[in-house]
Each structure stands twice: as C-alpha cells, then as structure tokens.
CSV table of C-alpha atoms and ligand atoms in Angstrom, one decimal:
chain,number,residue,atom,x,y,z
A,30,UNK,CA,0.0,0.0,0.0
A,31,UNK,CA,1.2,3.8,-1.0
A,32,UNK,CA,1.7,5.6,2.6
A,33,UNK,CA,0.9,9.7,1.3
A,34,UNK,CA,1.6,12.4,3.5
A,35,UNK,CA,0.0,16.0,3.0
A,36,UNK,CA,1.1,18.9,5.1
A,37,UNK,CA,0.3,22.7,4.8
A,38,UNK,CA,3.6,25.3,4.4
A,39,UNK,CA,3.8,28.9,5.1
A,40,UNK,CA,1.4,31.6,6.1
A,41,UNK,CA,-2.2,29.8,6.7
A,42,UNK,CA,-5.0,30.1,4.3
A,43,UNK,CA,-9.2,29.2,4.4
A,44,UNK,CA,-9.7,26.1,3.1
A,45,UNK,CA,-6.1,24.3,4.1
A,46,UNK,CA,-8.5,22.1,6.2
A,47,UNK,CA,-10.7,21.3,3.4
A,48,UNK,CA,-7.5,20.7,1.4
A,49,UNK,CA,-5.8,18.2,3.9
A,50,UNK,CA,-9.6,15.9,4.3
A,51,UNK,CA,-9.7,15.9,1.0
A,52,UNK,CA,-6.2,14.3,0.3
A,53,UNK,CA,-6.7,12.4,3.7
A,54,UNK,CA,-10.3,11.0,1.9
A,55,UNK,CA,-9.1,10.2,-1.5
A,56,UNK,CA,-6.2,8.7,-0.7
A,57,UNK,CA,-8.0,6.4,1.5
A,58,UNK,CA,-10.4,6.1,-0.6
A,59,UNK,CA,-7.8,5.2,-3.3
A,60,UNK,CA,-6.4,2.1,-1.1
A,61,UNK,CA,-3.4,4.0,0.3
A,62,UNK,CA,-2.4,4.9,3.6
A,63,UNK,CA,-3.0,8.2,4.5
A,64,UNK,CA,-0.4,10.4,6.9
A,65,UNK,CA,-0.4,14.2,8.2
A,66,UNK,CA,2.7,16.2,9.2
A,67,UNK,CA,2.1,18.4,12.1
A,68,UNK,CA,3.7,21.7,11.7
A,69,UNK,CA,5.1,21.9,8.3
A,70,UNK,CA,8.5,21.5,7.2
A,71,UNK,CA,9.1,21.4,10.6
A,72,UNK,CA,7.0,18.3,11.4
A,73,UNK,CA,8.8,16.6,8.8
A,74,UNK,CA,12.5,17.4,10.2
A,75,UNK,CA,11.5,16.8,13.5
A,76,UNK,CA,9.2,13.0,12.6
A,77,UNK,CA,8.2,11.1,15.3
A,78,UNK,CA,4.3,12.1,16.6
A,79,UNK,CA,4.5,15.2,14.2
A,80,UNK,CA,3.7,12.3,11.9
A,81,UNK,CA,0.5,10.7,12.1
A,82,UNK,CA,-1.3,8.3,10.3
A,83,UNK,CA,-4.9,9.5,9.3
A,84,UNK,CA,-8.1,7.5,9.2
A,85,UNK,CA,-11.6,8.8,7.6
A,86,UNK,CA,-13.2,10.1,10.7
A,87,UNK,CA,-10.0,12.2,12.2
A,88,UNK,CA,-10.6,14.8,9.4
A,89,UNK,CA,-14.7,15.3,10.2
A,90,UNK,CA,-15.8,18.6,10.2
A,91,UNK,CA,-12.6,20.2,8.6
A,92,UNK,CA,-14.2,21.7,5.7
A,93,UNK,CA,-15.3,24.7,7.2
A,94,UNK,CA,-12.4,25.3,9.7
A,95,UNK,CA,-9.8,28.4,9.4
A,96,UNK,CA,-6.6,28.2,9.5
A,97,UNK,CA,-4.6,25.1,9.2
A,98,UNK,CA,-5.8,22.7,12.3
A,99,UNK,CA,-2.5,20.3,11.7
A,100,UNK,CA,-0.1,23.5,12.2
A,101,UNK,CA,2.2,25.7,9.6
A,102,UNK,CA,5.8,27.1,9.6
A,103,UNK,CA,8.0,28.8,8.3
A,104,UNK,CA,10.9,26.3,8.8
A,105,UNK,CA,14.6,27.5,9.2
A,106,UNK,CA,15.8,23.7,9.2
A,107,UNK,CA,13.7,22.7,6.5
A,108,UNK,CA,16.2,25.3,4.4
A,109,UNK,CA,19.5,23.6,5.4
A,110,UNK,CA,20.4,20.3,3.7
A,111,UNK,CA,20.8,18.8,6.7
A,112,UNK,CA,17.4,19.4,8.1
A,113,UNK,CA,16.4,17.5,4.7
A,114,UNK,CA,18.4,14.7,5.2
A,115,UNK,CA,16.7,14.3,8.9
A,116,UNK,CA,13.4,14.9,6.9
A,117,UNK,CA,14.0,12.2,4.0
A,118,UNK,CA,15.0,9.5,6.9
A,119,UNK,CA,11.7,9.9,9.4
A,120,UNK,CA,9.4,9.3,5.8
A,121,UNK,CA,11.8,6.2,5.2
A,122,UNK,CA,10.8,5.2,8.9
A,123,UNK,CA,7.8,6.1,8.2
A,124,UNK,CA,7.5,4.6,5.0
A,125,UNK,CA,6.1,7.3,3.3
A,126,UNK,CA,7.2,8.2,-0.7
A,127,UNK,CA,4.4,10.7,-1.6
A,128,UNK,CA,4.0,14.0,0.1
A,129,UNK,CA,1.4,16.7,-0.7
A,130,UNK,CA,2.2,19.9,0.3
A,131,UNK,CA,0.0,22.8,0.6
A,132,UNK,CA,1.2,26.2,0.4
A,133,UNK,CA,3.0,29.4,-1.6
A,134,UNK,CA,5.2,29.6,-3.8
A,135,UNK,CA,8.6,29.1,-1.7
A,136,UNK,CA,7.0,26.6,0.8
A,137,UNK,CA,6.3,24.3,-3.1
A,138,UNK,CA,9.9,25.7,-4.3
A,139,UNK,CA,11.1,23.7,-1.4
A,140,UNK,CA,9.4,20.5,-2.1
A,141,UNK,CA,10.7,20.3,-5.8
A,142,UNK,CA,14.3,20.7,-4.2
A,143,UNK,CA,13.6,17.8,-1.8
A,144,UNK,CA,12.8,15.9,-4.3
A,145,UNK,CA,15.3,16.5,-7.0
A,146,UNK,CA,17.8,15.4,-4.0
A,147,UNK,CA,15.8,12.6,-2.7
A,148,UNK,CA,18.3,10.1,-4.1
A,149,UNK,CA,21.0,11.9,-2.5
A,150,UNK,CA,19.7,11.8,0.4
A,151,UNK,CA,19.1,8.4,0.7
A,152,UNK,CA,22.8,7.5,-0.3
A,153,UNK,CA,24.1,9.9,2.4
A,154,UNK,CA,22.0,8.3,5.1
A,155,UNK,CA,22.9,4.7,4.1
A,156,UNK,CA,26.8,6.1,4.1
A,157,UNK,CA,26.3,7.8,7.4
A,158,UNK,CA,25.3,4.7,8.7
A,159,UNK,CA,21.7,6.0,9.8
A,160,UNK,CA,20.0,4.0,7.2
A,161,UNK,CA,20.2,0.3,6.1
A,162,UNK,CA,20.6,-0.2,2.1
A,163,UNK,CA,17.5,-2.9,2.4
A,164,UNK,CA,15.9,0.4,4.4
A,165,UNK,CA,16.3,2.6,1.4
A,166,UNK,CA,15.7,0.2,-1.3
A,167,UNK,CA,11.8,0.6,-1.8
A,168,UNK,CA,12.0,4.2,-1.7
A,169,UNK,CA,14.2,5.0,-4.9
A,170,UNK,CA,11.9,8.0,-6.0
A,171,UNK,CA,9.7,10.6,-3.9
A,172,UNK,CA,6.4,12.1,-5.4
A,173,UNK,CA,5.3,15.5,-4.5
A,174,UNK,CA,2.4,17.4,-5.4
A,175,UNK,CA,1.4,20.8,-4.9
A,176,UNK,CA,-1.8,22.8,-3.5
A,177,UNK,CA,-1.4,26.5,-3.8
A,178,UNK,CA,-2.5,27.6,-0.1
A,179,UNK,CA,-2.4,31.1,0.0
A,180,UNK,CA,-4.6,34.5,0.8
A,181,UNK,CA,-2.7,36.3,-1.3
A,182,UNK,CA,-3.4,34.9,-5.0
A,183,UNK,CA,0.2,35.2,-5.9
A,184,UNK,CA,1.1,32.6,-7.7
A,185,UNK,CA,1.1,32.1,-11.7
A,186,UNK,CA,-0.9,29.8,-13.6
A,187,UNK,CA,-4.2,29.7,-11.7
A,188,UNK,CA,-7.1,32.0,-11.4
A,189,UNK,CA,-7.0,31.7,-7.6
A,190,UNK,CA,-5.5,30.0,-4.4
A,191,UNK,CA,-7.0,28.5,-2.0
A,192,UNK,CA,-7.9,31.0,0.6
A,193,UNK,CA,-8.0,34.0,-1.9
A,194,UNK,CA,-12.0,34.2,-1.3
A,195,UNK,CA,-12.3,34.0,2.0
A,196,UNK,CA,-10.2,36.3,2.6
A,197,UNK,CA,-11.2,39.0,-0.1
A,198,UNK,CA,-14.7,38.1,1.9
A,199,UNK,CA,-13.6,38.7,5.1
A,200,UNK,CA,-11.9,42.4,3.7
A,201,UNK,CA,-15.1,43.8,1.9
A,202,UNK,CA,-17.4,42.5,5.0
A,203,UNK,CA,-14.5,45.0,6.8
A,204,UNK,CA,-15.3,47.7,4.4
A,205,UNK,CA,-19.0,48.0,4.9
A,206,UNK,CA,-18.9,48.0,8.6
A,207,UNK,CA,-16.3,50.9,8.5
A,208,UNK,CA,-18.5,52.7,5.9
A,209,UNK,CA,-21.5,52.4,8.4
A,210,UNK,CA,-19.1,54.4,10.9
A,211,UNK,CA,-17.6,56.3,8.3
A,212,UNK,CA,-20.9,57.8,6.6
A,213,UNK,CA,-22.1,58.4,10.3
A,214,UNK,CA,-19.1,61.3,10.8
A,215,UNK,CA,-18.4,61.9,7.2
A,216,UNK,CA,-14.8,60.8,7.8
A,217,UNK,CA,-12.0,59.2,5.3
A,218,UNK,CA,-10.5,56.2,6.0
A,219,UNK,CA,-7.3,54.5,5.1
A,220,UNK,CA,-7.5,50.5,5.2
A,221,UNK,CA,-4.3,49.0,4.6
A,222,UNK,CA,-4.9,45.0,3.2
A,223,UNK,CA,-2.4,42.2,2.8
A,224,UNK,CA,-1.6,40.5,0.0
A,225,UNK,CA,3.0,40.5,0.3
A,226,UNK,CA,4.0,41.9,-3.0
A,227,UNK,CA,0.5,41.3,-4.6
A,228,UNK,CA,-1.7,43.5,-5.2
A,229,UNK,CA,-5.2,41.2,-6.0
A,230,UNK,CA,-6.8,41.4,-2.7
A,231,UNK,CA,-6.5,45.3,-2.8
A,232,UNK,CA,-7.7,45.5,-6.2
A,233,UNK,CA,-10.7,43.0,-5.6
A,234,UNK,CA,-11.9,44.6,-2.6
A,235,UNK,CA,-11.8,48.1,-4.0
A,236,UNK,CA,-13.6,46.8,-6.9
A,237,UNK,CA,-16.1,45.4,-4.5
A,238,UNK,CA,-16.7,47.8,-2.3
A,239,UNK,CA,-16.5,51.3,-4.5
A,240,UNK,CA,-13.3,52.8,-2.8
A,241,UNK,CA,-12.6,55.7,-3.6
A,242,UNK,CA,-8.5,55.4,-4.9
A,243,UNK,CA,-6.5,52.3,-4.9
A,244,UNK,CA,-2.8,51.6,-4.2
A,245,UNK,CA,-1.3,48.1,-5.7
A,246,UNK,CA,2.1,47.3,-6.1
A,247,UNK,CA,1.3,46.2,-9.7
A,248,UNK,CA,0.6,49.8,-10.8
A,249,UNK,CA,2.9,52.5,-8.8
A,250,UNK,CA,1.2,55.7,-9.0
A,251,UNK,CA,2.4,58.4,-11.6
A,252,UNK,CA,4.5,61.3,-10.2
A,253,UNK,CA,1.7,63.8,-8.5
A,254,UNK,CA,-0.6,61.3,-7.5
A,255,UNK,CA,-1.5,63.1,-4.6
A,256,UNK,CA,-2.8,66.0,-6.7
A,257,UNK,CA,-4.7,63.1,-8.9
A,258,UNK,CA,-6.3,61.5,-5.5
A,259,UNK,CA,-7.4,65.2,-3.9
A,260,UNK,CA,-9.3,65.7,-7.2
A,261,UNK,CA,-11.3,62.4,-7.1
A,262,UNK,CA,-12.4,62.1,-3.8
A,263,UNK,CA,-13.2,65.9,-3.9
A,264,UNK,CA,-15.3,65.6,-6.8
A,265,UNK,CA,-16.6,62.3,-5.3
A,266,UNK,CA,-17.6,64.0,-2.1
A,267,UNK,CA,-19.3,67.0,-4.0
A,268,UNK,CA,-21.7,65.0,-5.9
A,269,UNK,CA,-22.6,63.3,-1.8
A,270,UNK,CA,-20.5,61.1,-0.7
A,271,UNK,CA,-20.3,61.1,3.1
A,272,UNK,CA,-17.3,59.4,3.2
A,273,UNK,CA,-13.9,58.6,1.7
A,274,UNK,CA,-12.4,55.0,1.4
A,275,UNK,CA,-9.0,54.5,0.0
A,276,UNK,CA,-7.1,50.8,0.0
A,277,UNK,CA,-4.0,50.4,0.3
A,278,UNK,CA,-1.8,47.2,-0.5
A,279,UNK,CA,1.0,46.3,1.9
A,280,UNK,CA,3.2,46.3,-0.4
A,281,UNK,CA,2.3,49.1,-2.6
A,282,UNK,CA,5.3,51.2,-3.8
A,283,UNK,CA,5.7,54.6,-5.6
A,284,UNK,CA,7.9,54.4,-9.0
A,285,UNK,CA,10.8,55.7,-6.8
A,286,UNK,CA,10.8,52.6,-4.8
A,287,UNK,CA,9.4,54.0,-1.8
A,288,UNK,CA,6.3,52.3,0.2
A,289,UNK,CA,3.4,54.1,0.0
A,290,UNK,CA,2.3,54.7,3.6
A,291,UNK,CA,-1.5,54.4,5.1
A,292,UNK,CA,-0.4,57.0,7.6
A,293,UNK,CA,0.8,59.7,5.0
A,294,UNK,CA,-2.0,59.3,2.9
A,295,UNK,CA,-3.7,60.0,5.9
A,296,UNK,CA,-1.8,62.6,6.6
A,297,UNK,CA,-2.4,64.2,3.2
A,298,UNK,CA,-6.6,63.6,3.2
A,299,UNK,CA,-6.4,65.6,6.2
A,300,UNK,CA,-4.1,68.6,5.8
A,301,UNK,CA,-5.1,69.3,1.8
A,302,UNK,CA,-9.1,67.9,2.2
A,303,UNK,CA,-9.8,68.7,6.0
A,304,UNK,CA,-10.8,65.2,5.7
A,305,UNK,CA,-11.1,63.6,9.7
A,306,UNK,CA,-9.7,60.5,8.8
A,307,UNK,CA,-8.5,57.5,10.5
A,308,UNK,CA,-6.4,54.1,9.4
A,309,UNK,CA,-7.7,50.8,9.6
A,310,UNK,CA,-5.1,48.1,9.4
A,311,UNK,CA,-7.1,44.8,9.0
A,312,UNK,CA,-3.9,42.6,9.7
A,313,UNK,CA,-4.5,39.2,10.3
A,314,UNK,CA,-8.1,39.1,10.7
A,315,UNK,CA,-7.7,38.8,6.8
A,316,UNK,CA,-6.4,35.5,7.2
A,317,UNK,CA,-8.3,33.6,9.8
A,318,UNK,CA,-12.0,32.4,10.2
A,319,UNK,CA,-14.2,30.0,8.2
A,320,UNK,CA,-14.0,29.1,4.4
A,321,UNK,CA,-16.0,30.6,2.0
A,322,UNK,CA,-17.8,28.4,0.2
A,323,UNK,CA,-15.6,28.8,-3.0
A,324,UNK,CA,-12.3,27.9,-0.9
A,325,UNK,CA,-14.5,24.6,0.4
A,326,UNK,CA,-15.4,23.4,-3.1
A,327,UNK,CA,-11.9,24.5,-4.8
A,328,UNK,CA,-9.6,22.7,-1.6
A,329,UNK,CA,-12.1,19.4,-2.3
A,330,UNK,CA,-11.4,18.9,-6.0
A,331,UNK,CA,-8.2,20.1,-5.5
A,332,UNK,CA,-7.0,17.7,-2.9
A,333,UNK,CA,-8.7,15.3,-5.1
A,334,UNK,CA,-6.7,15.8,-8.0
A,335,UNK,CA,-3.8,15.7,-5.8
A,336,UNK,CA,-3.8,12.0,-4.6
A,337,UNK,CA,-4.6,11.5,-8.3
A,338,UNK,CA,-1.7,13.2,-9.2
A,339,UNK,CA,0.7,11.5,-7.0
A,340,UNK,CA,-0.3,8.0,-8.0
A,341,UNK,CA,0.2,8.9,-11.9
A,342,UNK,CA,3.5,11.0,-11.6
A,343,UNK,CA,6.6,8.9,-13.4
A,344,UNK,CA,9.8,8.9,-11.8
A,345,UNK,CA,11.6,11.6,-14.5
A,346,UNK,CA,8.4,13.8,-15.1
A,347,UNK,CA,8.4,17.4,-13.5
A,348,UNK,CA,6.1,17.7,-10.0
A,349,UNK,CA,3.2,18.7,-11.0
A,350,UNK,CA,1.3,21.4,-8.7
A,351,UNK,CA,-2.9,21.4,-9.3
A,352,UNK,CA,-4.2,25.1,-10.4
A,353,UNK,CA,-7.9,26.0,-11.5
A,354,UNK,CA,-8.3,27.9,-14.8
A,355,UNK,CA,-11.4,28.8,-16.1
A,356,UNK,CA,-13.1,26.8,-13.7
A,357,UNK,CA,-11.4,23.4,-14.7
A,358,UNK,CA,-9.3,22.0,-12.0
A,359,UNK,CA,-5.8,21.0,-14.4
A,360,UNK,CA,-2.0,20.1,-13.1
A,361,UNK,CA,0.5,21.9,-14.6
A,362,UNK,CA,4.6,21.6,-12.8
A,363,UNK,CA,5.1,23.0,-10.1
A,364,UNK,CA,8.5,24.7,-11.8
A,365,UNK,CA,6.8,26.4,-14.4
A,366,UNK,CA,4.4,28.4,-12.2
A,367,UNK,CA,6.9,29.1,-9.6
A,368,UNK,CA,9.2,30.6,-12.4
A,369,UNK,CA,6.5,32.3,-14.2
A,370,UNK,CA,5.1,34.1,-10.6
A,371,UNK,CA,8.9,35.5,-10.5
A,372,UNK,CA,9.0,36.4,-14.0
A,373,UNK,CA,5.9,38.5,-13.0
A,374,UNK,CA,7.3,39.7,-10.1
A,375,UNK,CA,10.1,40.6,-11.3
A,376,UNK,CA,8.9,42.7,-14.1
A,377,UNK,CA,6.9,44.8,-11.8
A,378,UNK,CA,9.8,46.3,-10.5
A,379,UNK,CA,11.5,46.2,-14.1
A,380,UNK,CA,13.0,49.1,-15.9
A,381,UNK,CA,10.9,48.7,-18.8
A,382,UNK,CA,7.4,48.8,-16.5
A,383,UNK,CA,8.7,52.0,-15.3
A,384,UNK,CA,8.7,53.4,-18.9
A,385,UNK,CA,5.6,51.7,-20.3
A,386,UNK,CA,3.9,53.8,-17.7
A,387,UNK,CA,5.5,56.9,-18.4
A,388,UNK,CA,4.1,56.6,-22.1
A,389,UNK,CA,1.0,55.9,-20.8
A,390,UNK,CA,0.9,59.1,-18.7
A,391,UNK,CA,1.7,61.1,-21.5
A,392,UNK,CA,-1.0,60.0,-23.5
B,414,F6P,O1,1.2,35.3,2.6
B,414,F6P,C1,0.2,35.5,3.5
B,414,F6P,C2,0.4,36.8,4.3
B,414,F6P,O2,-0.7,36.9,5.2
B,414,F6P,C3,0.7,38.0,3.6
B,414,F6P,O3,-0.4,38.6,3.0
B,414,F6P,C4,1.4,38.8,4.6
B,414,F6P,O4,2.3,39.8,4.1
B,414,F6P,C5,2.2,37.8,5.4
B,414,F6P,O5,1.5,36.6,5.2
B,414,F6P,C6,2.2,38.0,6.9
B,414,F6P,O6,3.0,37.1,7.5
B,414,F6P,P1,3.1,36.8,9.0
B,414,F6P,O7,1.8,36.2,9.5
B,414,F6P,O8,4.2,35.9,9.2
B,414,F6P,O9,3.3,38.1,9.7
C-alpha cells in the first residue's frame, strides 16, 4: 500500500483544512495509507508524533475550519540540507514516498528541491550509517504534489489559491462596517490589506466595495498622485458622498521605490481635504476564520486531484502542482508556475514597467 503524506507550508489560508480531508479522503479512498505532518516542514524534520497516520473520521468537520488545524511554519531547518536529510529519513521510517504539500510559492519551491535530492539523500543516510541499504531500497523515487495555499493569489498559472475568497470576503465584509461608521461622521478612511508583493486582494476589494482610490504594487502611481487623488475624492464628495475609502496594498510602492504609507495618505486627506480620517489596518483578521464556500469546493477537488496526481506521476516527469483555470481544476509543474510568478514579479519592479507607464501618462 502507498503511505501519502499531505502537510500545509507557510502563512495559513481558508480552506487548508478542506484541502488536507480531501487528500486524507481520497487517498484512502484510493487504497493508500494516509499520513499528516504536524507543523510543516518542521514536522517533517523533527518526525516522530509530528507524523501521524490518518483514518476517515480524524478529518470530520474540517471543511469549514480556518486556519490550518494540523499547524504551519515557516521552517529555518527545512532550508538547510541537513534538516532534509533528517526529513528524508523519518518518511523512510515512516514509510512514506508521496507527500502533498499545501502552500506558496517558496514553501512548493522547497518541495521540488527535496525531491530532486531525494536520491542523494538516501545514499548519504545509508553512508552515514543512519539507514540500512534494504531500508532505502523501496523508496528510490519521492512524489510530490502541490496545492497552492495562499490568501494572497500570488502565484502564476491559476485564477486563484486556496484561501483568496475567503479572505477577499472577510476584507469587503470590513469595508462595509467601516463605511456604516464612516458615513455616520463623514470621515476618510485608510484601510491598509495584505496581499506581500501582490496587489489582487486590494484591487478586488476596492472593486467590490467602491473605494474611492487604490494603491497596488502592480501599478505605482504616476508622479503627483496626490494631486490626482485630492481631485477624485473631492469631486466624489461633491456629488454626496459622506465618506472617503482608500485601499492600500501592503506592499504598494511609488515608481521611486518607496512604500506608500497608510499613515501619510492620511496625513495628506487631512491637511489638503480637512478630511477627519483615520487608518484601519485589518492585519490578520484577513487570514483567519471560516471558508468561504468557493475555498471549500476548490480545496475538495483540488486535494482530489492531488492523490490522483501523486499515484500517476513517473519517476523523471516534472512535480506537477494542481491550479484551476477557467473553472477546470488542471495540473501543470510546479516549476513552471513558480518561475512564471517570479518572472511576473520581477517585471513589476522592471525598468521597462517604469517606462511603459510613463508613455501611458503622456497619453
Ligand atoms: O502570505 C500571506 C500573508 O498573510 C501576507 O499577506 C502577509 O504579508 C504575510 O503573510 C504576513 O505574514 P506573518 O503572518 O508571518 O506576519
């Protein structure tokens, strides 16, 4: 019987439960034995009860849980080679040569790394002494697939990661209650969102809520921007508005590099617009509570997929990592998307973005 492990990697998302019963399910369901590692990379460095075996019941009622109930982190260890080699012996012990692994991009980077040096690992053990060569023998390849847990729909290649929803719920529910206390004084309000160096869950919630002006990493603002906001929200405000909502994304930057700051914009809505205003930074209440009911369905087919995925990969084909695009749940490897996401990354900051939007300005 295949022994599959699934663990969840990096910051927690909605729907990492749903993601986990689902591979716990199917691969049960499949005729494999089905493992969790508590605590991440970590859990896998460290084995022993970190490492548990799963049966159909110990995942009831996940689907609907925040967070990640079998534990995340950010693993220093995990990093180091030797923290792998301590990692590749506890799944021999354990007898486990399939892992799932649900997170962003690094946490899946990581994974593809383990396994291109799974056979190297083995070899080292058995040298070392630590492992037997009878040990090692039925292990002489490691599947991995990936899950793309993350709020922050920042990875290439799918329309959304598990999480995205719920969080982009949680954020405009956030918006409307601060409108109610907004409208009430007619004050402005700065509401700084997460989202790393993305800037989706900014853009989607000021789409869905009506804000006023928008800061994204994606787009830096044009030279003068604060002149172009003033002008908005004042003509905004003459035609009735009794209140002033502008998003910011954590890791918004101007086109000289420099973050854009909730508090000066604050700053600035009061001194040029005798604006009362206030920030609200939502912080992690972004990222906890209940699924939405998008992040339940997409974690089930997903971690679906996965088992399926890890019972058809071959020994020399890439690790696949299961996206959705245009609604169809597909595998595409893991590589690819990890590469494109820095490719897109990477042109954000890029000279070449820079002067695309200085054409655009001049228009
Ligand atoms: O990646 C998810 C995320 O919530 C980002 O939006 C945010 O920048 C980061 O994690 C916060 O990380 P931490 O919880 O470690 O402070």
């Amino acid at each position: 019987k295949r022994r599959i492990a699934v663990l969840t990697s990096g910051g927690d998302a909605p729907g990492m439960n749903g993601a986990v019963r689902a591979v716990v399910r199917m691969a049960i369901h499949s005729g494999c034995e089905s493992f969790v590692v508590h605590e991440g990379y970590e859990g896998l460095v460290a084995g022993g009860d970190l490492i548990k075996q799963m049966h159909w019941e110990d995942v009831r009622g996940w689907l609907s849980r925040g967070g990640t109930l079998i534990g995340s982190a950010r693993s220093a260890r995990f990093r180091e080679r030797d923290g792998r080699l301590q990692a590749a012996k506890n799944m021999v012990l354990k007898g486990i040569d399939a892992l799932v692994v649900c997170g962003g991009d690094g946490s899946l980077t990581g994974a593809d790394l383990f396994r291109s040096e799974w056979p190297s690992l083995l070899q080292e053990l058995v040298k070392k002494g630590q492992l037997t060569e009878d040990q090692v023998l039925p292990y002489t390849t490691l599947n991995i697939v990936g899950l793309v847990g993350s709020i922050d729909n920042d990875m290439s290649g799918t329309d959304a990661t598990i999480g995205c929803y719920s969080s982009l719920t949680r954020i405009c529910d956030a918006v409307d209650d601060v409108f109610d206390t907004a409208a009430s004084h007619q004050r402005g309000f700065v509401i700084e969102v997460m989202g790393r160096h993305c800037g989706w869950l900014a853009l989607m919630s000021a789409i869905s809520t009506g804000a006023d002006w928008l800061f994204i990493p994606e787009m830096p603002p044009r030279d003068g921007w604060e002149e172009d906001m003033c002008t908005v929200i004042t003509k905004n405000r003459e035609r009735g508005k009794r209140r002033t909502i502008v998003i910011v994304a954590e890791g918004a930057q101007d086109r000289h590099l420099n973050k854009i700051s909730s508090t000066a914009v604050k700053d600035l809505l009061s001194t040029r617009l005798g604006l009362d205003t206030r920030v609200t930074v939502l912080g992690h209440t972004q990222r906890g509570g209940a699924a939405c009911a998008y992040d339940r369905w997409l974690s089930t087919l997903q971690g679906v997929e996965a088992v399926k995925a890890v019972l058809d990969v071959k020994p020399d084909s890439p690790s696949p990592v299961i996206v959705i695009r245009e609604n169809k749940i597909e595998r595409m490897p893991l590589m690819d998307a990890v590469q494109q996401t820095k490719d897109v990354t990477a042109r954000i900051h890029a000279k070449e973005f820079d002067q695309a939007m200085d054409m655009r300005d001049s228009e």
